[in-house]
Coordinates of C-alpha atoms in Angstrom, one line a residue:
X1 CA -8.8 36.7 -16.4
X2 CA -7.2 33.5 -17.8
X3 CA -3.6 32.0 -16.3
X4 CA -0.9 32.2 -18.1
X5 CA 0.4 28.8 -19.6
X6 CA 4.2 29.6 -19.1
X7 CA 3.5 28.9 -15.4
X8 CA 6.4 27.9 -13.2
X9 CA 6.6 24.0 -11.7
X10 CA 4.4 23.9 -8.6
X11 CA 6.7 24.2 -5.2
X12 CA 10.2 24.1 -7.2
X13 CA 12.9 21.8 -5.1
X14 CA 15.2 24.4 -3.5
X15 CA 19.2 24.3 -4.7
X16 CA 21.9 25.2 -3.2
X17 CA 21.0 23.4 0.4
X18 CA 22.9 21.1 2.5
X19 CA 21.1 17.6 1.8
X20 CA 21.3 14.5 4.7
X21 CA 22.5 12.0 3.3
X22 CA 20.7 8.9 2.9
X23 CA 22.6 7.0 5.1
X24 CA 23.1 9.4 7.5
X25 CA 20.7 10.3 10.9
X26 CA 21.2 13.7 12.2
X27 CA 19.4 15.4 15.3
X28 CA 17.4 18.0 15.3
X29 CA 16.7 20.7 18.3
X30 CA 13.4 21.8 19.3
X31 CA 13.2 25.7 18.6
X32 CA 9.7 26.4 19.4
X33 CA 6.4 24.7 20.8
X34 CA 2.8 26.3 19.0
X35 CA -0.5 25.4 20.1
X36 CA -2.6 25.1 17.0
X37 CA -5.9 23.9 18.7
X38 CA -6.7 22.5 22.1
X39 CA -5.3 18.7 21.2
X40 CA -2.7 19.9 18.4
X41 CA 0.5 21.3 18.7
X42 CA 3.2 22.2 16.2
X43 CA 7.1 21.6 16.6
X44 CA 9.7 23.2 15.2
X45 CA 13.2 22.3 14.5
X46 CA 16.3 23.4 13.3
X47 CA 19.5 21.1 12.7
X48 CA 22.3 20.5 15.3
X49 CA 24.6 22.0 12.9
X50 CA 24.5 24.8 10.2
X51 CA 22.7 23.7 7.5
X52 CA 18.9 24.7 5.8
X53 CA 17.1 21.8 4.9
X54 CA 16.4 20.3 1.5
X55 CA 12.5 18.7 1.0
X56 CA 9.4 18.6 -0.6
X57 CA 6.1 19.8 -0.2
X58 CA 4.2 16.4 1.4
X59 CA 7.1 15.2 2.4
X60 CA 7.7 13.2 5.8
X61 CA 10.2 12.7 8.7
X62 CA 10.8 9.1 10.8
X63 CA 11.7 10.5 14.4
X64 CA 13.3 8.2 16.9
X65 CA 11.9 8.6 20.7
X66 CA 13.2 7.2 23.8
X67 CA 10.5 7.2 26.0
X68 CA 10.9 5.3 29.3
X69 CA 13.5 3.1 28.3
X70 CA 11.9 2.4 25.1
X71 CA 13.0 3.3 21.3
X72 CA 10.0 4.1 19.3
X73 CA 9.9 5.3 15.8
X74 CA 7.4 7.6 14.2
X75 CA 6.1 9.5 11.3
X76 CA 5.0 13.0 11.5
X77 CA 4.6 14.7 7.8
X78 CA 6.2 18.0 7.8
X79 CA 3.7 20.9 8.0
X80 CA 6.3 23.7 7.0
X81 CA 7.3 24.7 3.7
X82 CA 10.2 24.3 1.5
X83 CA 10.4 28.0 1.2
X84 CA 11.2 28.8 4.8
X85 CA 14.5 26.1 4.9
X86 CA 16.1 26.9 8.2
X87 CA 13.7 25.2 10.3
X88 CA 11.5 22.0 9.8
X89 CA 7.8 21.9 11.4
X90 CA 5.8 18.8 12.3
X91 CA 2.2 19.0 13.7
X92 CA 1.0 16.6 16.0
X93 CA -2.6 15.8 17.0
X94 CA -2.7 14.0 20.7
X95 CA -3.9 10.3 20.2
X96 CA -5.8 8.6 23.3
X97 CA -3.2 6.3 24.2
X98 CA -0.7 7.3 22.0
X99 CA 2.8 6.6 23.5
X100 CA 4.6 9.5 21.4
X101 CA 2.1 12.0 21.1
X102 CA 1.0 12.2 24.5
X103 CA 4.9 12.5 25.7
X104 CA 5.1 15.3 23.1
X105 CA 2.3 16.8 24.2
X106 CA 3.4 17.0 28.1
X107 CA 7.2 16.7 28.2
X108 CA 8.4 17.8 24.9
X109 CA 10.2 21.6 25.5
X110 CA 11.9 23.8 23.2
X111 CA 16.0 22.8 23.7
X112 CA 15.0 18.9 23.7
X113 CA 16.7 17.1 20.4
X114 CA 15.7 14.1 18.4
X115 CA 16.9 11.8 15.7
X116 CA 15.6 12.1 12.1
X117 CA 16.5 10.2 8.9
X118 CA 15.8 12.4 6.1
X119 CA 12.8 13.7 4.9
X120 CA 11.0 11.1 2.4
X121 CA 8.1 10.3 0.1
X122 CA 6.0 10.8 -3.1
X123 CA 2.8 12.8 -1.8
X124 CA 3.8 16.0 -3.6
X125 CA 2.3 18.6 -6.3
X126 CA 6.7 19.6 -7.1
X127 CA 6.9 19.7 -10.4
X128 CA 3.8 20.1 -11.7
X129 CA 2.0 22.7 -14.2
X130 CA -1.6 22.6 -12.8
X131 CA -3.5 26.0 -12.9
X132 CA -5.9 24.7 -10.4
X133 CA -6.0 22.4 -7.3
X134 CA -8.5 21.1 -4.9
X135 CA -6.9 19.7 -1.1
X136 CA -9.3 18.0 1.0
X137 CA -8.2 17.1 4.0
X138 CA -9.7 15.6 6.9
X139 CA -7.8 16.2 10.8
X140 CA -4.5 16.2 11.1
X141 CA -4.3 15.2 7.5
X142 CA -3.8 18.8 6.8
X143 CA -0.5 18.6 7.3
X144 CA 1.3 17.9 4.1
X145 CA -1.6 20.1 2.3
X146 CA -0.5 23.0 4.3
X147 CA 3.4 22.5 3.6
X148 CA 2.1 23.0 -0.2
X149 CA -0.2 26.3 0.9
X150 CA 2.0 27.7 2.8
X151 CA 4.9 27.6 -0.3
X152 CA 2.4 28.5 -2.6
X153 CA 1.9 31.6 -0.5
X154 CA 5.8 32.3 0.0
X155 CA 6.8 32.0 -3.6
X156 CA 3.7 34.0 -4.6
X157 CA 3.0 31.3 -7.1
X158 CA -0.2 31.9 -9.8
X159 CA -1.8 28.5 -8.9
X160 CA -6.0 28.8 -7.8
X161 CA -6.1 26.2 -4.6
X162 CA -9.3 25.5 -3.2
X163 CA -8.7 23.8 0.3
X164 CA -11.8 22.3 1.7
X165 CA -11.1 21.0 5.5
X166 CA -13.1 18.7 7.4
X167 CA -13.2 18.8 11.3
X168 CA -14.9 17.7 13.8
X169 CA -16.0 20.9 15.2
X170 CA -14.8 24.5 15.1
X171 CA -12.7 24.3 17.7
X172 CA -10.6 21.6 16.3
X173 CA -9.9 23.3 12.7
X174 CA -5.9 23.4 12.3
X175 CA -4.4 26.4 11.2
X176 CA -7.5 28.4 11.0
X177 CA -6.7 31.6 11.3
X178 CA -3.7 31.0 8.8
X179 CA -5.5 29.9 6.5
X180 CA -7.9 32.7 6.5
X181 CA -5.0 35.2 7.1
X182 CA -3.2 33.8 3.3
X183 CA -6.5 34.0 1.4
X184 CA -7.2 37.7 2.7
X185 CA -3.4 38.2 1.3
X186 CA -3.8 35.9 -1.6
X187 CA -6.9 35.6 -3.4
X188 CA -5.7 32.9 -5.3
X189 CA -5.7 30.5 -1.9
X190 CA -9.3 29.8 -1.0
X191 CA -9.8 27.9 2.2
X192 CA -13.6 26.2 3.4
X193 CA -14.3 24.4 6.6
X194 CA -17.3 21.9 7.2
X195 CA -17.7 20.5 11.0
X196 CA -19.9 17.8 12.1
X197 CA -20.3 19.3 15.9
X198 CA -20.5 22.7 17.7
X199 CA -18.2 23.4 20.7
X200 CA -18.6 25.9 23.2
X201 CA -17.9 29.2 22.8
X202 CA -17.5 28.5 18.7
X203 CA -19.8 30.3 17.3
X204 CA -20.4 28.7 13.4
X205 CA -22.3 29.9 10.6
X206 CA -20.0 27.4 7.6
X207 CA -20.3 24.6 6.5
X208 CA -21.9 21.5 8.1
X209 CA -21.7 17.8 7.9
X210 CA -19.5 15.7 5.8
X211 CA -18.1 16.4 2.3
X212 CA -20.9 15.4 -0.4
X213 CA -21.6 15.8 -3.8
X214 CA -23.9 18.9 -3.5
X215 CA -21.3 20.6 -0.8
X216 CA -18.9 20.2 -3.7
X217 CA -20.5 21.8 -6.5
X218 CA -21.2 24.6 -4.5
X219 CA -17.6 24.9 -2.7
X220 CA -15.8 24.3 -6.0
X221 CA -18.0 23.7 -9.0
X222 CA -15.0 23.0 -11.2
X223 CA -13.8 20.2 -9.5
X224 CA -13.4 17.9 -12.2
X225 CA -10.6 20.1 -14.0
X226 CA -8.7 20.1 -11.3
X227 CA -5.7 18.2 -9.5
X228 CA -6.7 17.1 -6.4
X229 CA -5.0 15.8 -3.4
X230 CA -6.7 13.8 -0.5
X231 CA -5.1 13.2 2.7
X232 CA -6.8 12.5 6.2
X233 CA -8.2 9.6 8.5
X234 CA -8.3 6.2 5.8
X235 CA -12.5 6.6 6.5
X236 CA -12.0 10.0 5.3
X237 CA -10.0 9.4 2.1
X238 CA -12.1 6.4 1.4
X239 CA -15.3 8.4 1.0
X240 CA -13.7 11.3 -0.7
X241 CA -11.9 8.9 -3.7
X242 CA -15.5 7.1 -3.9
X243 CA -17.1 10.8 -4.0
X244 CA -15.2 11.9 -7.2
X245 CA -14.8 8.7 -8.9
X246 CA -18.4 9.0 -8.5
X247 CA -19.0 12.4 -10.2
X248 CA -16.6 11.4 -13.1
X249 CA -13.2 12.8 -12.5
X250 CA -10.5 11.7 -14.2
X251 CA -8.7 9.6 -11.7
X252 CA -4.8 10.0 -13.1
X253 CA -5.6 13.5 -11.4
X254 CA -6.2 12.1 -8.0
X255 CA -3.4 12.1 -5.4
X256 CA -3.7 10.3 -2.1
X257 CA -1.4 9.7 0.7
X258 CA -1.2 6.1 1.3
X259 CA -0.7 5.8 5.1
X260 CA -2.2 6.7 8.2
X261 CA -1.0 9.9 10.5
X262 CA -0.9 10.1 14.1
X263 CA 0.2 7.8 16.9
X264 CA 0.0 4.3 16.6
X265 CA -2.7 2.8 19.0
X266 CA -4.6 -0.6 19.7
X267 CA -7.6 1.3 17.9
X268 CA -5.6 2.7 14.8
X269 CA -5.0 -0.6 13.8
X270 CA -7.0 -3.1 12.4
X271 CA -7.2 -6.5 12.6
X272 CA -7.1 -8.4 9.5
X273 CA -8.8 -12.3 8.3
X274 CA -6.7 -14.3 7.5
X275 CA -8.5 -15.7 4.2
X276 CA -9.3 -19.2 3.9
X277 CA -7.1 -20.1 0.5
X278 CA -4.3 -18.9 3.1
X279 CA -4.9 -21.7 5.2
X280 CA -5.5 -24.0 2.6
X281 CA -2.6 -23.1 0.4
X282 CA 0.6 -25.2 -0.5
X283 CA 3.3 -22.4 0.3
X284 CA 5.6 -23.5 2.2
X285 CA 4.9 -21.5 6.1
X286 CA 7.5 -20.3 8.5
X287 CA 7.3 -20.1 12.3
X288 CA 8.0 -16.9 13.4
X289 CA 8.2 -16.4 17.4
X290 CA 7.7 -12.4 18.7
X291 CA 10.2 -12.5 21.8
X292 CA 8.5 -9.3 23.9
X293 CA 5.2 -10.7 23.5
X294 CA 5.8 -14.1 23.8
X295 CA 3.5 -14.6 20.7
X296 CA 4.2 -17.0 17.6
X297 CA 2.9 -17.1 14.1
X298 CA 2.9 -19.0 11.7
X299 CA 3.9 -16.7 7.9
X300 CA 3.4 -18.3 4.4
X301 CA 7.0 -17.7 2.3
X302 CA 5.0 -15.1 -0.1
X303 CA 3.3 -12.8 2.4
X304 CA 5.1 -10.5 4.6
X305 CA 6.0 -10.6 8.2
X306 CA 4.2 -7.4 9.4
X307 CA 1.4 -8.9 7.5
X308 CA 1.2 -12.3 9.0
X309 CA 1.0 -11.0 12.1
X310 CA -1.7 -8.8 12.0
X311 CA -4.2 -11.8 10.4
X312 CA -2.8 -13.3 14.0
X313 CA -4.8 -10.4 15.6
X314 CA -1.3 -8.7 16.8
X315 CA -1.2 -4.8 16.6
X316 CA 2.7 -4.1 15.8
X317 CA 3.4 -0.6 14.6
X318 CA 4.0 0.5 11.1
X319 CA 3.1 3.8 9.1
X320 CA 3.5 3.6 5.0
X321 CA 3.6 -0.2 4.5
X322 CA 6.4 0.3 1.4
X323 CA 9.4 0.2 3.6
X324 CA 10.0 3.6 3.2
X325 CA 9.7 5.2 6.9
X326 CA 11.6 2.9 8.6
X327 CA 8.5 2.5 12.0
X328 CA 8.0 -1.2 11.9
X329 CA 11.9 -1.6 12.4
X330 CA 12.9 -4.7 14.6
X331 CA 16.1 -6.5 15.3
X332 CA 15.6 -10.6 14.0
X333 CA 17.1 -12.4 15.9
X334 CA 17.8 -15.5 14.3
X335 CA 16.4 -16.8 10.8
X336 CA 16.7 -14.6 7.4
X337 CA 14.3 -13.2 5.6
X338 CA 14.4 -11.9 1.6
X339 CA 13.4 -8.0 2.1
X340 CA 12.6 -5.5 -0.8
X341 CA 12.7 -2.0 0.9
X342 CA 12.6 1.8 -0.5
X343 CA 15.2 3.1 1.3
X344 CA 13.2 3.3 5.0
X345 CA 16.5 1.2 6.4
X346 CA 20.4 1.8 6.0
X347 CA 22.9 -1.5 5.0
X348 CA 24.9 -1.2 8.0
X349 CA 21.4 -1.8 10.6
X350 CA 21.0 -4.5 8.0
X351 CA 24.2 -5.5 8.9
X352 CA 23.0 -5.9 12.9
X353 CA 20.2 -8.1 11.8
X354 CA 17.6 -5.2 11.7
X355 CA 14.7 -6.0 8.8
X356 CA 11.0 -3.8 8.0
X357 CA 8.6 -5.9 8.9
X358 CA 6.3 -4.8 6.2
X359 CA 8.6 -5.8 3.2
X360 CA 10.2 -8.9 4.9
X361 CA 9.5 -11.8 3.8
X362 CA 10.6 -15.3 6.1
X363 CA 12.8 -18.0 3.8
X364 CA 13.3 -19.9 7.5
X365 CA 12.1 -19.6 11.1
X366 CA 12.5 -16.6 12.8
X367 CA 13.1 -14.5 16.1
X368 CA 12.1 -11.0 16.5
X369 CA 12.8 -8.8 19.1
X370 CA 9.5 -7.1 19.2

């Protein structure tokens, strides 16, 4: 049976709710703790005061954590939908080494509260007229895919989604049994796993190995008239753009989230090259002295900050790279810098002497607390 055209916008933007204001924080308390697999688990939160939230589908929170004596920002995407607005949900996988999500993992109880800035970001299907969408989504990059399922189902909306999910093994699919529990409901919401490994005591008769060509066709043969949206590990997303650019689809239909999820860790990060017309280049260079690590740096006037030092080899945090979330926050010291943000920092921090790293850029010498 065809779709009808008169189809309403994709995960409308609810009305009617109390919005944070940009330039506001507000704290959120922990209502509930869910184990979703045995190194996942979901948190949910309501606001201090009264209020329903006001977001998008792919949306994402910057949290504040003090965590033995330290302030540490993160980004978690928010896994619940805009159609359940009194409470928001983030899902976090446990990182080896991870600072925040191991603490969240073994401290974090239902009645603890944390700061939030409001919910940002352009990784969204609202507003669209699609008939037909392909997720693929690779780990915890299920997240903001299942914010968009999960409002689909509420709001009963005529839109066929094929969600194909990567893990590494059974045991460590998110939101399984979900999943499988909306397509039984909703015919129109068609979930597929593929896992690399076994686990024990996970029986598996799916899918196997990573996404290909052939695993495609077969999963979704239609794939190229639809509007897809890729999120997971950057290998993941990598492989998946190359796949369909590859088989011919028409790439103003390809949606991507442009930074990592997860804890930050030594590993997550990589280490870039300085290049060599760098070093042999006229601009002007600034020294640029990391007080906490003792470490200095020296940063051309036309690169960024957070940039700069990671061709040094340093490892500072940072999430979406557009000065949006607010993580690679840090107080400078002394020196100025000419910053271009989107919104991930509020004039009166500015104010203090706070800059993002990632869209700073030095016009002298500088100090940073970091």
């Amino acid at each position: 049976m065809e779709m009808p055209n008169d189809l309403p916008s994709a995960n409308p933007v609810p009305t009617g709710y109390f919005r944070w204001e940009p330039d506001e924080d507000d704290v959120l308390i922990c209502r509930a703790v869910r184990e979703e697999t045995h190194d996942v688990k979901s948190f949910i939160f309501a606001p201090r005061f009264q209020r329903q939230f006001d977001f998008i589908s792919g949306q994402f929170l910057t949290l504040e954590f003090e965590i033995e004596g330290e302030i540490i920002h993160r980004c978690y995407t928010i896994s619940s939908p805009p159609s359940r607005p009194d409470t928001v949900t983030i899902t976090v996988k446990r990182v080896p080494g991870g600072p925040v999500s191991n603490w969240l993992h073994d401290y974090f109880r239902p009645g603890m509260m944390l700061k939030a800035t409001v919910p940002m970001g352009d990784f969204s299907w609202a507003g669209m007229q699609a008939q037909k969408y392909l997720f693929l989504s690779g780990g915890s990059g299920i997240t903001p895919l299942m914010s968009m399922t999960r409002s689909a189902y509420d709001l009963a909306l005529v839109a066929d989604i094929a969600f194909v999910h990567a893990a590494r093994s059974p045991a460590d699919i998110i939101f399984r049994d979900e999943l499988e529990f909306m397509s039984r409901r909703n015919r129109s919401i068609q979930p597929v796993f593929t896992v690399e490994n076994d686990a024990p005591g996970h029986g598996w008769s799916g899918y196997r190995g990573r996404l290909t060509r052939s695993m495609l066709d077969v999963i979704c043969p239609d794939f190229l008239e639809r509007e897809v949206f890729v999120c997971g590990p950057r290998p993941f997303m990598v492989a998946a753009r190359a796949l369909l650019e590859k088989a011919g689809l028409d790439m103003e239909r390809y949606h991507q989230e442009s930074f990592d999820f997860g804890d930050f860790t030594d590993q997550a990060q990589e280490t870039i090259t300085e290049a060599a017309e760098d070093l042999e280049s006229d601009v002007k260079r600034h020294r640029v002295t990391f007080t906490k690590t003792d470490r200095v740096v020296y940063c051309p006037e036309d690169i960024t900050v957070l940039e700069a030092a990671r061709r040094a080899g340093m490892r500072l945090p940072f999430s979406c790279a557009k000065g949006l979330c607010g993580t690679c926050k840090s107080k400078i010291a002394s020196g100025t810098v000419e910053m271009a943000h989107s919104g991930g920092i509020r004039q009166r921090e500015i104010d203090k002497g706070m800059a993002l790293l990632c869209c700073s850029k030095p016009t002298s010498d500088l100090v940073v607390e970091r």
